[in-house]
């Protein structure tokens, strides 16, 4: 039986085929994703600047030691600090969003000062305090480098339970900052080990023996001239981590460290010279500082997912495997296999959902911050509306942070696995991306805790609505999904055709119904806890599983509705492909949670089967535009930083070049000490009797 030689792959021509006939104008989609041509061109300029700057070399990151990684990161700090203070804020924010993809560890190290430490000053300092710290160099990092001391060895998400204390000594007008126990040691503090001179420390305010809860204090850690630790301050290095080794995380212990009373940030709570504590009229205003980090992680999830999908989709379009049995035929592209389409393209739809949701939630957050800034000390009806909006945004951002970061982490790993064995290589870009991104699921609030916060808000809002209170905008779907008696409305899908089952309007109604059902179930569980005689907080704990589930269903519904809203506003030339992506997001997510739709009575079993068929059809249609969709993300090869995700498709040549250049042949350092003795060892024991098994 004769066989034919396999046809060698031609990856350049393979990927060129993918771009031959896109169904939409790629550049126009880039503008739509970025928010306009001007922003796209600014991003392209910044990406080119980074690529041409020797300081920003990233291709050799996998081979750097811990010390080299930290030193490389620190070498970039001054240049970026100068740019951050000399260039427009918009440009700085866009630069940082790109850097968060290019070098997430550096982004963290830089962001600890500018985002967390300086952010604490912006959110909690009075105008005079802000002017003082600005004059000290807090913005420009000239004289001060800051860190953020919230997390402790024994406490993370429970900020109210922090053990560090700040006790007012009225005689000398100072606070005494102290770590009374081992578990009060500040832990995971980015920048503490090597870099920070000052820390925004979260500690229990104690005045005249009374505790007033957790407040923020600026504590000097090191002498700004000698860099020696200040009296009473002990600091250590936390060493190697799962990812983001560019940031020097450390621990801090305070032993009766004295700071001026004015170093307590007093925008909200104030402490006078005589020891009078003045609490803010609107305690909820402190929520605003927490929301920014959560909103930024929705955007970061979208940006990182775009890179992962660019790598996986381009590789799937040039990698050929099996098939090609006919004489002279090439093997089949991975992207042409339906199972590979099903593997990747729903992730593409999820990424677009995050992109457009991030856009809306960021705009809403900026609007809210403007309203809070204008609010002052007001307590009128307008203030009540702003506070309601603040609570809604706080809860929504909590759910989005949790489910978008979980979604992105899954996208990274699914894309990595889709690369086959090459996905395990540090040089193909996704193994380190997973390690670097995983922290998003626990910092800025553990995801499970955040979902419970969101779920608690959903239960409370549903109970308020039952009493006649108006529903907030992002829960307006409850109006149609909940009946006058408080149960689920009869909103079953009518018809069984693919179009009837999978239209965007039907999917929006379906998810609204499912989310409403989940919220009502959480309300019932909460009320069942109360009926058992549990206190309110205990009843919320009793219903924690259903609260988490309600938060999940609500967040998926929110994502779909925000995606659909952006589709409606999109240019006509983009609407068909974006509509199909939105349908795929809603339908695939529904299939993954099909039991919920059956339980809510919206879909029947046969309709779910029809929906499954639509998902396969949508994947096959989107497959035709898969590479063009990743091209619209507009990441340069430098930002993608993976030989398998190259724009020109030349994956094998560049992969081989990268691996061989970073790992040149050289003598094995332990050959003489370990390998040679292994090979040349002799058996010095006496031979024993032979075992004659044949005679038994």
PDB file of N, CA and C in Angstrom, residues 184-235:
ATOM      1  N   UNK A 184      -1.943  41.012  62.650  1.00  0.00           N
ATOM      2  CA  UNK A 184      -2.118  42.406  62.256  1.00  0.00           C
ATOM      3  C   UNK A 184      -1.025  42.868  61.295  1.00  0.00           C
ATOM      4  N   UNK A 185      -0.033  42.033  61.036  1.00  0.00           N
ATOM      5  CA  UNK A 185       1.043  42.380  60.113  1.00  0.00           C
ATOM      6  C   UNK A 185       0.465  42.661  58.726  1.00  0.00           C
ATOM      7  N   UNK A 186       0.783  43.816  58.169  1.00  0.00           N
ATOM      8  CA  UNK A 186       0.347  44.120  56.808  1.00  0.00           C
ATOM      9  C   UNK A 186       1.039  43.148  55.850  1.00  0.00           C
ATOM     10  N   UNK A 187       0.261  42.564  54.932  1.00  0.00           N
ATOM     11  CA  UNK A 187       0.739  41.434  54.117  1.00  0.00           C
ATOM     12  C   UNK A 187       0.353  41.658  52.661  1.00  0.00           C
ATOM     13  N   UNK A 188       1.173  41.217  51.765  1.00  0.00           N
ATOM     14  CA  UNK A 188       0.940  41.376  50.322  1.00  0.00           C
ATOM     15  C   UNK A 188       1.026  42.848  49.889  1.00  0.00           C
ATOM     16  N   UNK A 189       1.773  43.643  50.600  1.00  0.00           N
ATOM     17  CA  UNK A 189       1.804  45.078  50.312  1.00  0.00           C
ATOM     18  C   UNK A 189       2.781  45.342  49.155  1.00  0.00           C
ATOM     19  N   UNK A 190       2.227  45.622  47.983  1.00  0.00           N
ATOM     20  CA  UNK A 190       3.047  45.864  46.801  1.00  0.00           C
ATOM     21  C   UNK A 190       3.907  47.101  46.980  1.00  0.00           C
ATOM     22  N   UNK A 191       5.193  46.986  46.667  1.00  0.00           N
ATOM     23  CA  UNK A 191       6.125  48.098  46.789  1.00  0.00           C
ATOM     24  C   UNK A 191       6.788  48.197  48.144  1.00  0.00           C
ATOM     25  N   UNK A 192       6.301  47.463  49.128  1.00  0.00           N
ATOM     26  CA  UNK A 192       6.838  47.597  50.485  1.00  0.00           C
ATOM     27  C   UNK A 192       8.245  47.031  50.603  1.00  0.00           C
ATOM     28  N   UNK A 193       8.528  45.913  49.951  1.00  0.00           N
ATOM     29  CA  UNK A 193       9.793  45.206  50.179  1.00  0.00           C
ATOM     30  C   UNK A 193      11.007  46.048  49.819  1.00  0.00           C
ATOM     31  N   UNK A 194      10.944  46.767  48.675  1.00  0.00           N
ATOM     32  CA  UNK A 194      12.125  47.484  48.194  1.00  0.00           C
ATOM     33  C   UNK A 194      11.919  48.970  47.964  1.00  0.00           C
ATOM     34  N   UNK A 195      10.708  49.404  47.684  1.00  0.00           N
ATOM     35  CA  UNK A 195      10.512  50.669  46.984  1.00  0.00           C
ATOM     36  C   UNK A 195       9.890  51.782  47.801  1.00  0.00           C
ATOM     37  N   UNK A 196       8.873  51.498  48.572  1.00  0.00           N
ATOM     38  CA  UNK A 196       8.014  52.550  49.135  1.00  0.00           C
ATOM     39  C   UNK A 196       8.681  53.303  50.280  1.00  0.00           C
ATOM     40  N   UNK A 197       8.461  54.612  50.295  1.00  0.00           N
ATOM     41  CA  UNK A 197       8.871  55.452  51.424  1.00  0.00           C
ATOM     42  C   UNK A 197       7.693  55.747  52.346  1.00  0.00           C
ATOM     43  N   UNK A 198       6.473  55.700  51.807  1.00  0.00           N
ATOM     44  CA  UNK A 198       5.273  56.001  52.586  1.00  0.00           C
ATOM     45  C   UNK A 198       4.191  54.964  52.290  1.00  0.00           C
ATOM     46  N   UNK A 199       3.261  54.854  53.203  1.00  0.00           N
ATOM     47  CA  UNK A 199       2.187  53.872  53.038  1.00  0.00           C
ATOM     48  C   UNK A 199       0.859  54.475  53.477  1.00  0.00           C
ATOM     49  N   UNK A 200      -0.181  54.261  52.683  1.00  0.00           N
ATOM     50  CA  UNK A 200      -1.547  54.592  53.089  1.00  0.00           C
ATOM     51  C   UNK A 200      -2.050  53.408  53.904  1.00  0.00           C
ATOM     52  N   UNK A 201      -2.018  53.547  55.217  1.00  0.00           N
ATOM     53  CA  UNK A 201      -2.283  52.436  56.137  1.00  0.00           C
ATOM     54  C   UNK A 201      -3.736  52.474  56.604  1.00  0.00           C
ATOM     55  N   UNK A 202      -4.420  51.351  56.468  1.00  0.00           N
ATOM     56  CA  UNK A 202      -5.781  51.215  56.971  1.00  0.00           C
ATOM     57  C   UNK A 202      -5.704  50.649  58.390  1.00  0.00           C
ATOM     58  N   UNK A 203      -6.262  51.407  59.347  1.00  0.00           N
ATOM     59  CA  UNK A 203      -6.162  51.014  60.753  1.00  0.00           C
ATOM     60  C   UNK A 203      -7.418  51.440  61.501  1.00  0.00           C
ATOM     61  N   UNK A 204      -7.646  50.787  62.633  1.00  0.00           N
ATOM     62  CA  UNK A 204      -8.793  51.121  63.477  1.00  0.00           C
ATOM     63  C   UNK A 204      -8.517  52.436  64.207  1.00  0.00           C
ATOM     64  N   UNK A 205      -9.397  53.418  64.005  1.00  0.00           N
ATOM     65  CA  UNK A 205      -9.264  54.709  64.672  1.00  0.00           C
ATOM     66  C   UNK A 205      -9.748  54.580  66.114  1.00  0.00           C
ATOM     67  N   UNK A 206      -8.857  54.885  67.054  1.00  0.00           N
ATOM     68  CA  UNK A 206      -9.208  54.817  68.473  1.00  0.00           C
ATOM     69  C   UNK A 206      -8.963  56.188  69.098  1.00  0.00           C
ATOM     70  N   UNK A 207     -10.024  56.771  69.639  1.00  0.00           N
ATOM     71  CA  UNK A 207      -9.953  58.078  70.292  1.00  0.00           C
ATOM     72  C   UNK A 207     -10.646  57.979  71.647  1.00  0.00           C
ATOM     73  N   UNK A 208      -9.889  58.331  72.709  1.00  0.00           N
ATOM     74  CA  UNK A 208     -10.426  58.303  74.081  1.00  0.00           C
ATOM     75  C   UNK A 208     -11.018  56.934  74.416  1.00  0.00           C
ATOM     76  N   UNK A 209     -10.329  55.904  73.955  1.00  0.00           N
ATOM     77  CA  UNK A 209     -10.730  54.539  74.277  1.00  0.00           C
ATOM     78  C   UNK A 209     -11.840  53.972  73.426  1.00  0.00           C
ATOM     79  N   UNK A 210     -12.401  54.775  72.523  1.00  0.00           N
ATOM     80  CA  UNK A 210     -13.496  54.299  71.676  1.00  0.00           C
ATOM     81  C   UNK A 210     -12.994  54.041  70.261  1.00  0.00           C
ATOM     82  N   UNK A 211     -13.443  52.924  69.668  1.00  0.00           N
ATOM     83  CA  UNK A 211     -13.058  52.568  68.298  1.00  0.00           C
ATOM     84  C   UNK A 211     -14.099  53.111  67.320  1.00  0.00           C
ATOM     85  N   UNK A 212     -13.620  53.799  66.281  1.00  0.00           N
ATOM     86  CA  UNK A 212     -14.507  54.410  65.293  1.00  0.00           C
ATOM     87  C   UNK A 212     -14.407  53.729  63.917  1.00  0.00           C
ATOM     88  N   UNK A 213     -13.831  52.564  63.874  1.00  0.00           N
ATOM     89  CA  UNK A 213     -13.765  51.833  62.612  1.00  0.00           C
ATOM     90  C   UNK A 213     -12.508  52.129  61.816  1.00  0.00           C
ATOM     91  N   UNK A 214     -12.414  51.493  60.665  1.00  0.00           N
ATOM     92  CA  UNK A 214     -11.210  51.564  59.845  1.00  0.00           C
ATOM     93  C   UNK A 214     -11.127  52.889  59.098  1.00  0.00           C
ATOM     94  N   UNK A 215     -10.005  53.575  59.247  1.00  0.00           N
ATOM     95  CA  UNK A 215      -9.726  54.827  58.538  1.00  0.00           C
ATOM     96  C   UNK A 215      -8.335  54.712  57.901  1.00  0.00           C
ATOM     97  N   UNK A 216      -7.947  55.763  57.161  1.00  0.00           N
ATOM     98  CA  UNK A 216      -6.692  55.718  56.414  1.00  0.00           C
ATOM     99  C   UNK A 216      -5.711  56.753  56.947  1.00  0.00           C
ATOM    100  N   UNK A 217      -4.461  56.303  57.129  1.00  0.00           N
ATOM    101  CA  UNK A 217      -3.404  57.140  57.684  1.00  0.00           C
ATOM    102  C   UNK A 217      -2.157  57.020  56.802  1.00  0.00           C
ATOM    103  N   UNK A 218      -1.478  58.130  56.571  1.00  0.00           N
ATOM    104  CA  UNK A 218      -0.231  58.092  55.814  1.00  0.00           C
ATOM    105  C   UNK A 218       0.920  57.937  56.800  1.00  0.00           C
ATOM    106  N   UNK A 219       1.655  56.845  56.656  1.00  0.00           N
ATOM    107  CA  UNK A 219       2.755  56.526  57.567  1.00  0.00           C
ATOM    108  C   UNK A 219       4.044  56.459  56.766  1.00  0.00           C
ATOM    109  N   UNK A 220       5.067  57.162  57.236  1.00  0.00           N
ATOM    110  CA  UNK A 220       6.372  57.095  56.569  1.00  0.00           C
ATOM    111  C   UNK A 220       7.067  55.801  56.968  1.00  0.00           C
ATOM    112  N   UNK A 221       7.556  55.070  55.970  1.00  0.00           N
ATOM    113  CA  UNK A 221       8.217  53.782  56.201  1.00  0.00           C
ATOM    114  C   UNK A 221       9.731  53.909  56.234  1.00  0.00           C
ATOM    115  N   UNK A 222      10.270  54.741  55.349  1.00  0.00           N
ATOM    116  CA  UNK A 222      11.725  54.853  55.182  1.00  0.00           C
ATOM    117  C   UNK A 222      12.141  56.315  55.137  1.00  0.00           C
ATOM    118  N   UNK A 223      13.364  56.584  55.574  1.00  0.00           N
ATOM    119  CA  UNK A 223      13.944  57.904  55.422  1.00  0.00           C
ATOM    120  C   UNK A 223      14.126  58.180  53.936  1.00  0.00           C
ATOM    121  N   UNK A 224      13.642  59.323  53.464  1.00  0.00           N
ATOM    122  CA  UNK A 224      13.684  59.591  52.021  1.00  0.00           C
ATOM    123  C   UNK A 224      15.094  59.885  51.517  1.00  0.00           C
ATOM    124  N   UNK A 225      16.045  60.142  52.424  1.00  0.00           N
ATOM    125  CA  UNK A 225      17.434  60.396  52.006  1.00  0.00           C
ATOM    126  C   UNK A 225      18.294  59.139  52.121  1.00  0.00           C
ATOM    127  N   UNK A 226      18.236  58.458  53.269  1.00  0.00           N
ATOM    128  CA  UNK A 226      19.086  57.278  53.493  1.00  0.00           C
ATOM    129  C   UNK A 226      18.390  55.970  53.144  1.00  0.00           C
ATOM    130  N   UNK A 227      17.072  56.000  53.050  1.00  0.00           N
ATOM    131  CA  UNK A 227      16.226  54.836  52.779  1.00  0.00           C
ATOM    132  C   UNK A 227      16.206  53.845  53.947  1.00  0.00           C
ATOM    133  N   UNK A 228      16.746  54.273  55.093  1.00  0.00           N
ATOM    134  CA  UNK A 228      16.694  53.431  56.288  1.00  0.00           C
ATOM    135  C   UNK A 228      15.265  53.380  56.811  1.00  0.00           C
ATOM    136  N   UNK A 229      14.892  52.243  57.397  1.00  0.00           N
ATOM    137  CA  UNK A 229      13.559  52.111  57.974  1.00  0.00           C
ATOM    138  C   UNK A 229      13.382  53.092  59.125  1.00  0.00           C
ATOM    139  N   UNK A 230      12.193  53.645  59.214  1.00  0.00           N
ATOM    140  CA  UNK A 230      11.871  54.570  60.295  1.00  0.00           C
ATOM    141  C   UNK A 230      11.739  53.796  61.609  1.00  0.00           C
ATOM    142  N   UNK A 231      11.949  54.471  62.746  1.00  0.00           N
ATOM    143  CA  UNK A 231      11.828  53.791  64.047  1.00  0.00           C
ATOM    144  C   UNK A 231      10.462  53.125  64.205  1.00  0.00           C
ATOM    145  N   UNK A 232      10.477  51.884  64.647  1.00  0.00           N
ATOM    146  CA  UNK A 232       9.239  51.143  64.881  1.00  0.00           C
ATOM    147  C   UNK A 232       8.672  50.442  63.662  1.00  0.00           C
ATOM    148  N   UNK A 233       9.320  50.606  62.504  1.00  0.00           N
ATOM    149  CA  UNK A 233       8.829  49.979  61.272  1.00  0.00           C
ATOM    150  C   UNK A 233       9.714  48.786  60.925  1.00  0.00           C
ATOM    151  N   UNK A 234       9.115  47.632  60.755  1.00  0.00           N
ATOM    152  CA  UNK A 234       9.815  46.431  60.290  1.00  0.00           C
ATOM    153  C   UNK A 234       9.202  45.979  58.971  1.00  0.00           C
ATOM    154  N   UNK A 235      10.048  45.653  57.998  1.00  0.00           N
ATOM    155  CA  UNK A 235       9.582  45.275  56.664  1.00  0.00           C
ATOM    156  C   UNK A 235      10.341  44.037  56.190  1.00  0.00           C
TER     157      UNK A 235
END
